[in-house]
Amino acid sequence: IIPSGDTTYNKEGIITTRAENDFSYIITSDISAGKKLEFELSYNPISTDYYDIDKLKIEAHIIKPDGKNLLQDGFFMQEYQINQNENGYEEFIRGEPKIKVRYTPDKKGTYLVRFNIIDSGYYLCSGYYPIQVNSEDLSGYIKVNRINPLYFEDEEGNLFFQIGFNIGWARNSGLFEFQHYMDKMNENNA
C-alpha cells in the first residue's frame, strides 16, 4: 500500500494543520540514472537555526523500483559568489536560501519519493510522488572492496580502478585555480 496525501503531525503524533508552512517541490535537474537528481523544496520553516537537525530536519523517503527503501537527508543551501580582489576574497550572497535534497538514481523505473520535515517539534509529511527514470541501469555505487580494502568495487562486486587528476594543491590562485581546473575538465567531459 502506497500512502498518499499531505499529513502534518505535532511532536505528540497528533495531526495538526499549518497551512502557512505547506511545502512543495520542483526538480532542478535531469532525471537519469547516474545523474544528480535535485529537489528544491518550497517551505517556510519555523526554526531559523537551519543547521541544527534537532530543530530542522529534512529528508526524503525513497522507494526504488526494486522495492528497496532508503532515507536521503536534505540540506539548507545559500548560493554565493566569491570574487578575488587586491585585498583577498569577497563573498556575495546570490538569491534566497533554499532547502534541497539530492539523490543519484541507479536503476531504470519508477521511484516513489516522500518528503519529511521535522521543524521545531512539528512533523510534516508529503504524499508519495512518482519519479520516472528512463535511462539504463548502472552497476551501483563505488565502495571499498569486501576482500581487499585497498581496492574499490561496485555494488555487483566488479573491481573499480579510479583514474583521475591529482589537483590536491593549488599554487598562488587558491580557489580560483581549482575553478580553472574544473572548467577545463568540464569542457573536455572529464
PDB file of C-alpha atoms in Angstrom:
ATOM      1  CA  ILE A   1       0.000   0.000   0.000  1.00  0.00           C
ATOM      2  CA  ILE A   2       1.409   3.377  -1.002  1.00  0.00           C
ATOM      3  CA  PRO A   3       0.458   6.175   1.400  1.00  0.00           C
ATOM      4  CA  SER A   4      -0.699   9.360  -0.260  1.00  0.00           C
ATOM      5  CA  GLY A   5      -1.860  12.829   0.638  1.00  0.00           C
ATOM      6  CA  ASP A   6      -0.258  15.508   2.790  1.00  0.00           C
ATOM      7  CA  THR A   7      -0.217  14.894   6.533  1.00  0.00           C
ATOM      8  CA  THR A   8       1.126  17.032   9.357  1.00  0.00           C
ATOM      9  CA  TYR A   9       1.779  15.790  12.895  1.00  0.00           C
ATOM     10  CA  ASN A  10       2.929  17.591  16.024  1.00  0.00           C
ATOM     11  CA  LYS A  11       5.522  16.063  18.354  1.00  0.00           C
ATOM     12  CA  GLU A  12       2.839  14.037  20.153  1.00  0.00           C
ATOM     13  CA  GLY A  13       1.841  12.450  16.835  1.00  0.00           C
ATOM     14  CA  ILE A  14      -1.456  14.335  16.627  1.00  0.00           C
ATOM     15  CA  ILE A  15      -2.466  15.592  13.186  1.00  0.00           C
ATOM     16  CA  THR A  16      -2.234  19.382  13.015  1.00  0.00           C
ATOM     17  CA  THR A  17      -2.756  21.962  10.306  1.00  0.00           C
ATOM     18  CA  ARG A  18      -0.127  24.516   9.389  1.00  0.00           C
ATOM     19  CA  ALA A  19      -1.276  25.873   6.020  1.00  0.00           C
ATOM     20  CA  GLU A  20       1.176  28.759   6.115  1.00  0.00           C
ATOM     21  CA  ASN A  21       4.029  26.256   6.071  1.00  0.00           C
ATOM     22  CA  ASP A  22       2.809  23.824   3.432  1.00  0.00           C
ATOM     23  CA  PHE A  23       5.609  22.846   1.129  1.00  0.00           C
ATOM     24  CA  SER A  24       6.043  21.750  -2.447  1.00  0.00           C
ATOM     25  CA  TYR A  25       8.983  20.728  -4.585  1.00  0.00           C
ATOM     26  CA  ILE A  26      10.465  21.277  -8.005  1.00  0.00           C
ATOM     27  CA  ILE A  27      13.049  19.129  -9.761  1.00  0.00           C
ATOM     28  CA  THR A  28      16.030  21.246 -10.786  1.00  0.00           C
ATOM     29  CA  SER A  29      17.998  18.646 -12.755  1.00  0.00           C
ATOM     30  CA  ASP A  30      17.757  15.815 -15.295  1.00  0.00           C
ATOM     31  CA  ILE A  31      16.070  12.568 -14.291  1.00  0.00           C
ATOM     32  CA  SER A  32      18.616   9.975 -15.436  1.00  0.00           C
ATOM     33  CA  ALA A  33      20.344   7.037 -13.784  1.00  0.00           C
ATOM     34  CA  GLY A  34      23.827   8.050 -12.675  1.00  0.00           C
ATOM     35  CA  LYS A  35      22.994  11.765 -12.715  1.00  0.00           C
ATOM     36  CA  LYS A  36      22.297  14.037  -9.781  1.00  0.00           C
ATOM     37  CA  LEU A  37      18.564  14.350  -9.143  1.00  0.00           C
ATOM     38  CA  GLU A  38      17.925  17.525  -7.198  1.00  0.00           C
ATOM     39  CA  PHE A  39      14.708  18.508  -5.474  1.00  0.00           C
ATOM     40  CA  GLU A  40      14.192  22.060  -4.283  1.00  0.00           C
ATOM     41  CA  LEU A  41      11.594  22.301  -1.524  1.00  0.00           C
ATOM     42  CA  SER A  42       9.488  25.401  -1.181  1.00  0.00           C
ATOM     43  CA  TYR A  43       8.939  25.652   2.553  1.00  0.00           C
ATOM     44  CA  ASN A  44       8.895  28.443   5.129  1.00  0.00           C
ATOM     45  CA  PRO A  45      10.473  26.949   8.290  1.00  0.00           C
ATOM     46  CA  ILE A  46       9.563  27.945  11.832  1.00  0.00           C
ATOM     47  CA  SER A  47      13.120  27.375  13.017  1.00  0.00           C
ATOM     48  CA  THR A  48      15.754  29.896  11.992  1.00  0.00           C
ATOM     49  CA  ASP A  49      18.580  27.571  13.015  1.00  0.00           C
ATOM     50  CA  TYR A  50      18.882  25.838   9.639  1.00  0.00           C
ATOM     51  CA  TYR A  51      21.926  23.780  10.594  1.00  0.00           C
ATOM     52  CA  ASP A  52      20.622  22.192  13.816  1.00  0.00           C
ATOM     53  CA  ILE A  53      18.956  18.895  12.853  1.00  0.00           C
ATOM     54  CA  ASP A  54      17.287  18.729  16.270  1.00  0.00           C
ATOM     55  CA  LYS A  55      15.287  21.827  15.259  1.00  0.00           C
ATOM     56  CA  LEU A  56      15.003  21.421  11.484  1.00  0.00           C
ATOM     57  CA  LYS A  57      15.457  18.089   9.711  1.00  0.00           C
ATOM     58  CA  ILE A  58      14.628  17.477   6.077  1.00  0.00           C
ATOM     59  CA  GLU A  59      14.698  14.049   4.470  1.00  0.00           C
ATOM     60  CA  ALA A  60      13.311  12.175   1.508  1.00  0.00           C
ATOM     61  CA  HIS A  61      11.970   8.645   1.860  1.00  0.00           C
ATOM     62  CA  ILE A  62      12.739   6.965  -1.459  1.00  0.00           C
ATOM     63  CA  ILE A  63      11.326   3.653  -2.654  1.00  0.00           C
ATOM     64  CA  LYS A  64      13.425   2.355  -5.551  1.00  0.00           C
ATOM     65  CA  PRO A  65      11.934   0.399  -8.493  1.00  0.00           C
ATOM     66  CA  ASP A  66      13.203  -2.853  -6.930  1.00  0.00           C
ATOM     67  CA  GLY A  67      11.301  -2.053  -3.703  1.00  0.00           C
ATOM     68  CA  LYS A  68      14.345  -1.091  -1.606  1.00  0.00           C
ATOM     69  CA  ASN A  69      13.747   1.795   0.818  1.00  0.00           C
ATOM     70  CA  LEU A  70      16.205   4.494   1.763  1.00  0.00           C
ATOM     71  CA  LEU A  71      16.278   7.848   3.515  1.00  0.00           C
ATOM     72  CA  GLN A  72      18.192  10.716   1.926  1.00  0.00           C
ATOM     73  CA  ASP A  73      18.962  13.753   4.082  1.00  0.00           C
ATOM     74  CA  GLY A  74      18.139  17.203   2.823  1.00  0.00           C
ATOM     75  CA  PHE A  75      20.116  20.354   3.482  1.00  0.00           C
ATOM     76  CA  PHE A  76      19.880  24.118   3.638  1.00  0.00           C
ATOM     77  CA  MET A  77      21.774  25.988   0.918  1.00  0.00           C
ATOM     78  CA  GLN A  78      22.612  29.623   0.327  1.00  0.00           C
ATOM     79  CA  GLU A  79      24.207  30.306  -3.046  1.00  0.00           C
ATOM     80  CA  TYR A  80      27.031  32.799  -3.119  1.00  0.00           C
ATOM     81  CA  GLN A  81      29.766  34.004  -5.415  1.00  0.00           C
ATOM     82  CA  ILE A  82      33.403  34.561  -4.458  1.00  0.00           C
ATOM     83  CA  ASN A  83      35.351  37.270  -6.237  1.00  0.00           C
ATOM     84  CA  GLN A  84      39.074  37.828  -5.899  1.00  0.00           C
ATOM     85  CA  ASN A  85      40.272  41.371  -5.472  1.00  0.00           C
ATOM     86  CA  GLU A  86      43.536  43.060  -4.487  1.00  0.00           C
ATOM     87  CA  ASN A  87      42.650  42.687  -0.778  1.00  0.00           C
ATOM     88  CA  GLY A  88      41.789  38.993  -0.946  1.00  0.00           C
ATOM     89  CA  TYR A  89      38.360  37.471  -1.440  1.00  0.00           C
ATOM     90  CA  GLU A  90      34.868  38.919  -1.267  1.00  0.00           C
ATOM     91  CA  GLU A  91      31.686  36.876  -0.886  1.00  0.00           C
ATOM     92  CA  PHE A  92      28.403  37.942  -2.425  1.00  0.00           C
ATOM     93  CA  ILE A  93      25.139  36.236  -1.491  1.00  0.00           C
ATOM     94  CA  ARG A  94      23.024  35.288  -4.519  1.00  0.00           C
ATOM     95  CA  GLY A  95      19.286  34.712  -4.323  1.00  0.00           C
ATOM     96  CA  GLU A  96      17.188  33.377  -1.480  1.00  0.00           C
ATOM     97  CA  PRO A  97      18.111  30.462   0.823  1.00  0.00           C
ATOM     98  CA  LYS A  98      16.888  27.081  -0.404  1.00  0.00           C
ATOM     99  CA  ILE A  99      16.149  23.664   1.056  1.00  0.00           C
ATOM    100  CA  LYS A 100      17.327  20.853  -1.218  1.00  0.00           C
ATOM    101  CA  VAL A 101      17.501  17.083  -1.373  1.00  0.00           C
ATOM    102  CA  ARG A 102      19.934  15.390  -3.759  1.00  0.00           C
ATOM    103  CA  TYR A 103      19.943  11.784  -4.837  1.00  0.00           C
ATOM    104  CA  THR A 104      21.508   9.786  -7.665  1.00  0.00           C
ATOM    105  CA  PRO A 105      19.174   7.085  -9.010  1.00  0.00           C
ATOM    106  CA  ASP A 106      20.929   3.941 -10.214  1.00  0.00           C
ATOM    107  CA  LYS A 107      18.030   1.980 -11.712  1.00  0.00           C
ATOM    108  CA  LYS A 108      15.567   2.493 -14.539  1.00  0.00           C
ATOM    109  CA  GLY A 109      11.922   2.647 -13.464  1.00  0.00           C
ATOM    110  CA  THR A 110       9.545   4.493 -11.176  1.00  0.00           C
ATOM    111  CA  TYR A 111      10.828   5.839  -7.861  1.00  0.00           C
ATOM    112  CA  LEU A 112       8.430   6.961  -5.159  1.00  0.00           C
ATOM    113  CA  VAL A 113       9.612   9.973  -3.164  1.00  0.00           C
ATOM    114  CA  ARG A 114       8.069  11.371   0.015  1.00  0.00           C
ATOM    115  CA  PHE A 115       9.435  14.390   1.854  1.00  0.00           C
ATOM    116  CA  ASN A 116       9.541  14.560   5.653  1.00  0.00           C
ATOM    117  CA  ILE A 117      10.243  17.751   7.561  1.00  0.00           C
ATOM    118  CA  ILE A 118      10.699  17.954  11.310  1.00  0.00           C
ATOM    119  CA  ASP A 119      10.549  21.613  12.298  1.00  0.00           C
ATOM    120  CA  SER A 120      10.517  22.819  15.905  1.00  0.00           C
ATOM    121  CA  GLY A 121       8.639  19.732  17.062  1.00  0.00           C
ATOM    122  CA  TYR A 122       6.207  19.565  14.131  1.00  0.00           C
ATOM    123  CA  TYR A 123       6.338  16.649  11.687  1.00  0.00           C
ATOM    124  CA  LEU A 124       5.290  17.393   8.105  1.00  0.00           C
ATOM    125  CA  CYS A 125       4.964  14.577   5.618  1.00  0.00           C
ATOM    126  CA  SER A 126       4.077  14.843   1.931  1.00  0.00           C
ATOM    127  CA  GLY A 127       2.411  12.170  -0.123  1.00  0.00           C
ATOM    128  CA  TYR A 128       4.479   9.929  -2.378  1.00  0.00           C
ATOM    129  CA  TYR A 129       5.450  11.467  -5.708  1.00  0.00           C
ATOM    130  CA  PRO A 130       6.307   9.128  -8.609  1.00  0.00           C
ATOM    131  CA  ILE A 131       9.548   9.987 -10.418  1.00  0.00           C
ATOM    132  CA  GLN A 132      10.228   8.162 -13.682  1.00  0.00           C
ATOM    133  CA  VAL A 133      13.875   7.359 -14.542  1.00  0.00           C
ATOM    134  CA  ASN A 134      14.185   6.253 -18.165  1.00  0.00           C
ATOM    135  CA  SER A 135      17.904   5.702 -18.708  1.00  0.00           C
ATOM    136  CA  GLU A 136      19.739   2.394 -18.375  1.00  0.00           C
ATOM    137  CA  ASP A 137      20.626   0.745 -15.072  1.00  0.00           C
ATOM    138  CA  LEU A 138      24.075   1.346 -13.633  1.00  0.00           C
ATOM    139  CA  SER A 139      26.233  -1.129 -11.753  1.00  0.00           C
ATOM    140  CA  GLY A 140      25.761   0.734  -8.467  1.00  0.00           C
ATOM    141  CA  TYR A 141      27.815   2.929  -6.228  1.00  0.00           C
ATOM    142  CA  ILE A 142      31.516   2.530  -5.569  1.00  0.00           C
ATOM    143  CA  LYS A 143      32.548   1.173  -2.180  1.00  0.00           C
ATOM    144  CA  VAL A 144      35.553  -0.438  -0.511  1.00  0.00           C
ATOM    145  CA  ASN A 145      36.257  -3.948  -1.820  1.00  0.00           C
ATOM    146  CA  ARG A 146      34.996  -6.658   0.549  1.00  0.00           C
ATOM    147  CA  ILE A 147      38.089  -8.853   0.104  1.00  0.00           C
ATOM    148  CA  ASN A 148      40.876  -6.275  -0.117  1.00  0.00           C
ATOM    149  CA  PRO A 149      40.207  -2.853   1.461  1.00  0.00           C
ATOM    150  CA  LEU A 150      42.983  -1.306  -0.661  1.00  0.00           C
ATOM    151  CA  TYR A 151      40.691  -1.573  -3.708  1.00  0.00           C
ATOM    152  CA  PHE A 152      37.219  -0.452  -4.675  1.00  0.00           C
ATOM    153  CA  GLU A 153      34.256  -2.297  -6.216  1.00  0.00           C
ATOM    154  CA  ASP A 154      30.764  -1.526  -7.465  1.00  0.00           C
ATOM    155  CA  GLU A 155      27.618  -2.973  -5.891  1.00  0.00           C
ATOM    156  CA  GLU A 156      27.852  -6.034  -8.134  1.00  0.00           C
ATOM    157  CA  GLY A 157      31.378  -6.830  -6.887  1.00  0.00           C
ATOM    158  CA  ASN A 158      33.258  -5.688 -10.020  1.00  0.00           C
ATOM    159  CA  LEU A 159      36.629  -4.057  -9.335  1.00  0.00           C
ATOM    160  CA  PHE A 160      36.788  -0.308  -9.887  1.00  0.00           C
ATOM    161  CA  PHE A 161      40.103   1.344 -10.746  1.00  0.00           C
ATOM    162  CA  GLN A 162      39.937   5.077 -10.327  1.00  0.00           C
ATOM    163  CA  ILE A 163      41.694   7.207 -12.895  1.00  0.00           C
ATOM    164  CA  GLY A 164      41.824  10.947 -12.479  1.00  0.00           C
ATOM    165  CA  PHE A 165      43.772  14.116 -11.885  1.00  0.00           C
ATOM    166  CA  ASN A 166      45.686  14.923  -8.723  1.00  0.00           C
ATOM    167  CA  ILE A 167      44.750  18.554  -8.134  1.00  0.00           C
ATOM    168  CA  GLY A 168      45.041  18.475  -4.364  1.00  0.00           C
ATOM    169  CA  TRP A 169      47.265  21.550  -4.129  1.00  0.00           C
ATOM    170  CA  ALA A 170      46.825  24.975  -5.633  1.00  0.00           C
ATOM    171  CA  ARG A 171      49.657  27.333  -6.426  1.00  0.00           C
ATOM    172  CA  ASN A 172      49.066  31.053  -5.920  1.00  0.00           C
ATOM    173  CA  SER A 173      45.469  31.472  -7.091  1.00  0.00           C
ATOM    174  CA  GLY A 174      43.856  29.311  -4.419  1.00  0.00           C
ATOM    175  CA  LEU A 175      40.185  28.652  -5.037  1.00  0.00           C
ATOM    176  CA  PHE A 176      40.275  30.279  -8.474  1.00  0.00           C
ATOM    177  CA  GLU A 177      42.900  27.834  -9.719  1.00  0.00           C
ATOM    178  CA  PHE A 178      40.596  24.935  -8.835  1.00  0.00           C
ATOM    179  CA  GLN A 179      37.774  26.654 -10.718  1.00  0.00           C
ATOM    180  CA  HIS A 180      40.076  26.836 -13.752  1.00  0.00           C
ATOM    181  CA  TYR A 181      40.823  23.081 -13.468  1.00  0.00           C
ATOM    182  CA  MET A 182      37.136  22.210 -13.090  1.00  0.00           C
ATOM    183  CA  ASP A 183      36.155  24.386 -16.073  1.00  0.00           C
ATOM    184  CA  LYS A 184      38.806  22.737 -18.290  1.00  0.00           C
ATOM    185  CA  MET A 185      37.753  19.235 -17.210  1.00  0.00           C
ATOM    186  CA  ASN A 186      34.090  20.099 -17.868  1.00  0.00           C
ATOM    187  CA  GLU A 187      34.958  21.390 -21.350  1.00  0.00           C
ATOM    188  CA  ASN A 188      36.576  18.013 -22.090  1.00  0.00           C
ATOM    189  CA  ASN A 189      33.882  15.821 -20.450  1.00  0.00           C
ATOM    190  CA  ALA A 190      36.302  14.673 -17.772  1.00  0.00           C
TER     191      ALA A 190
END
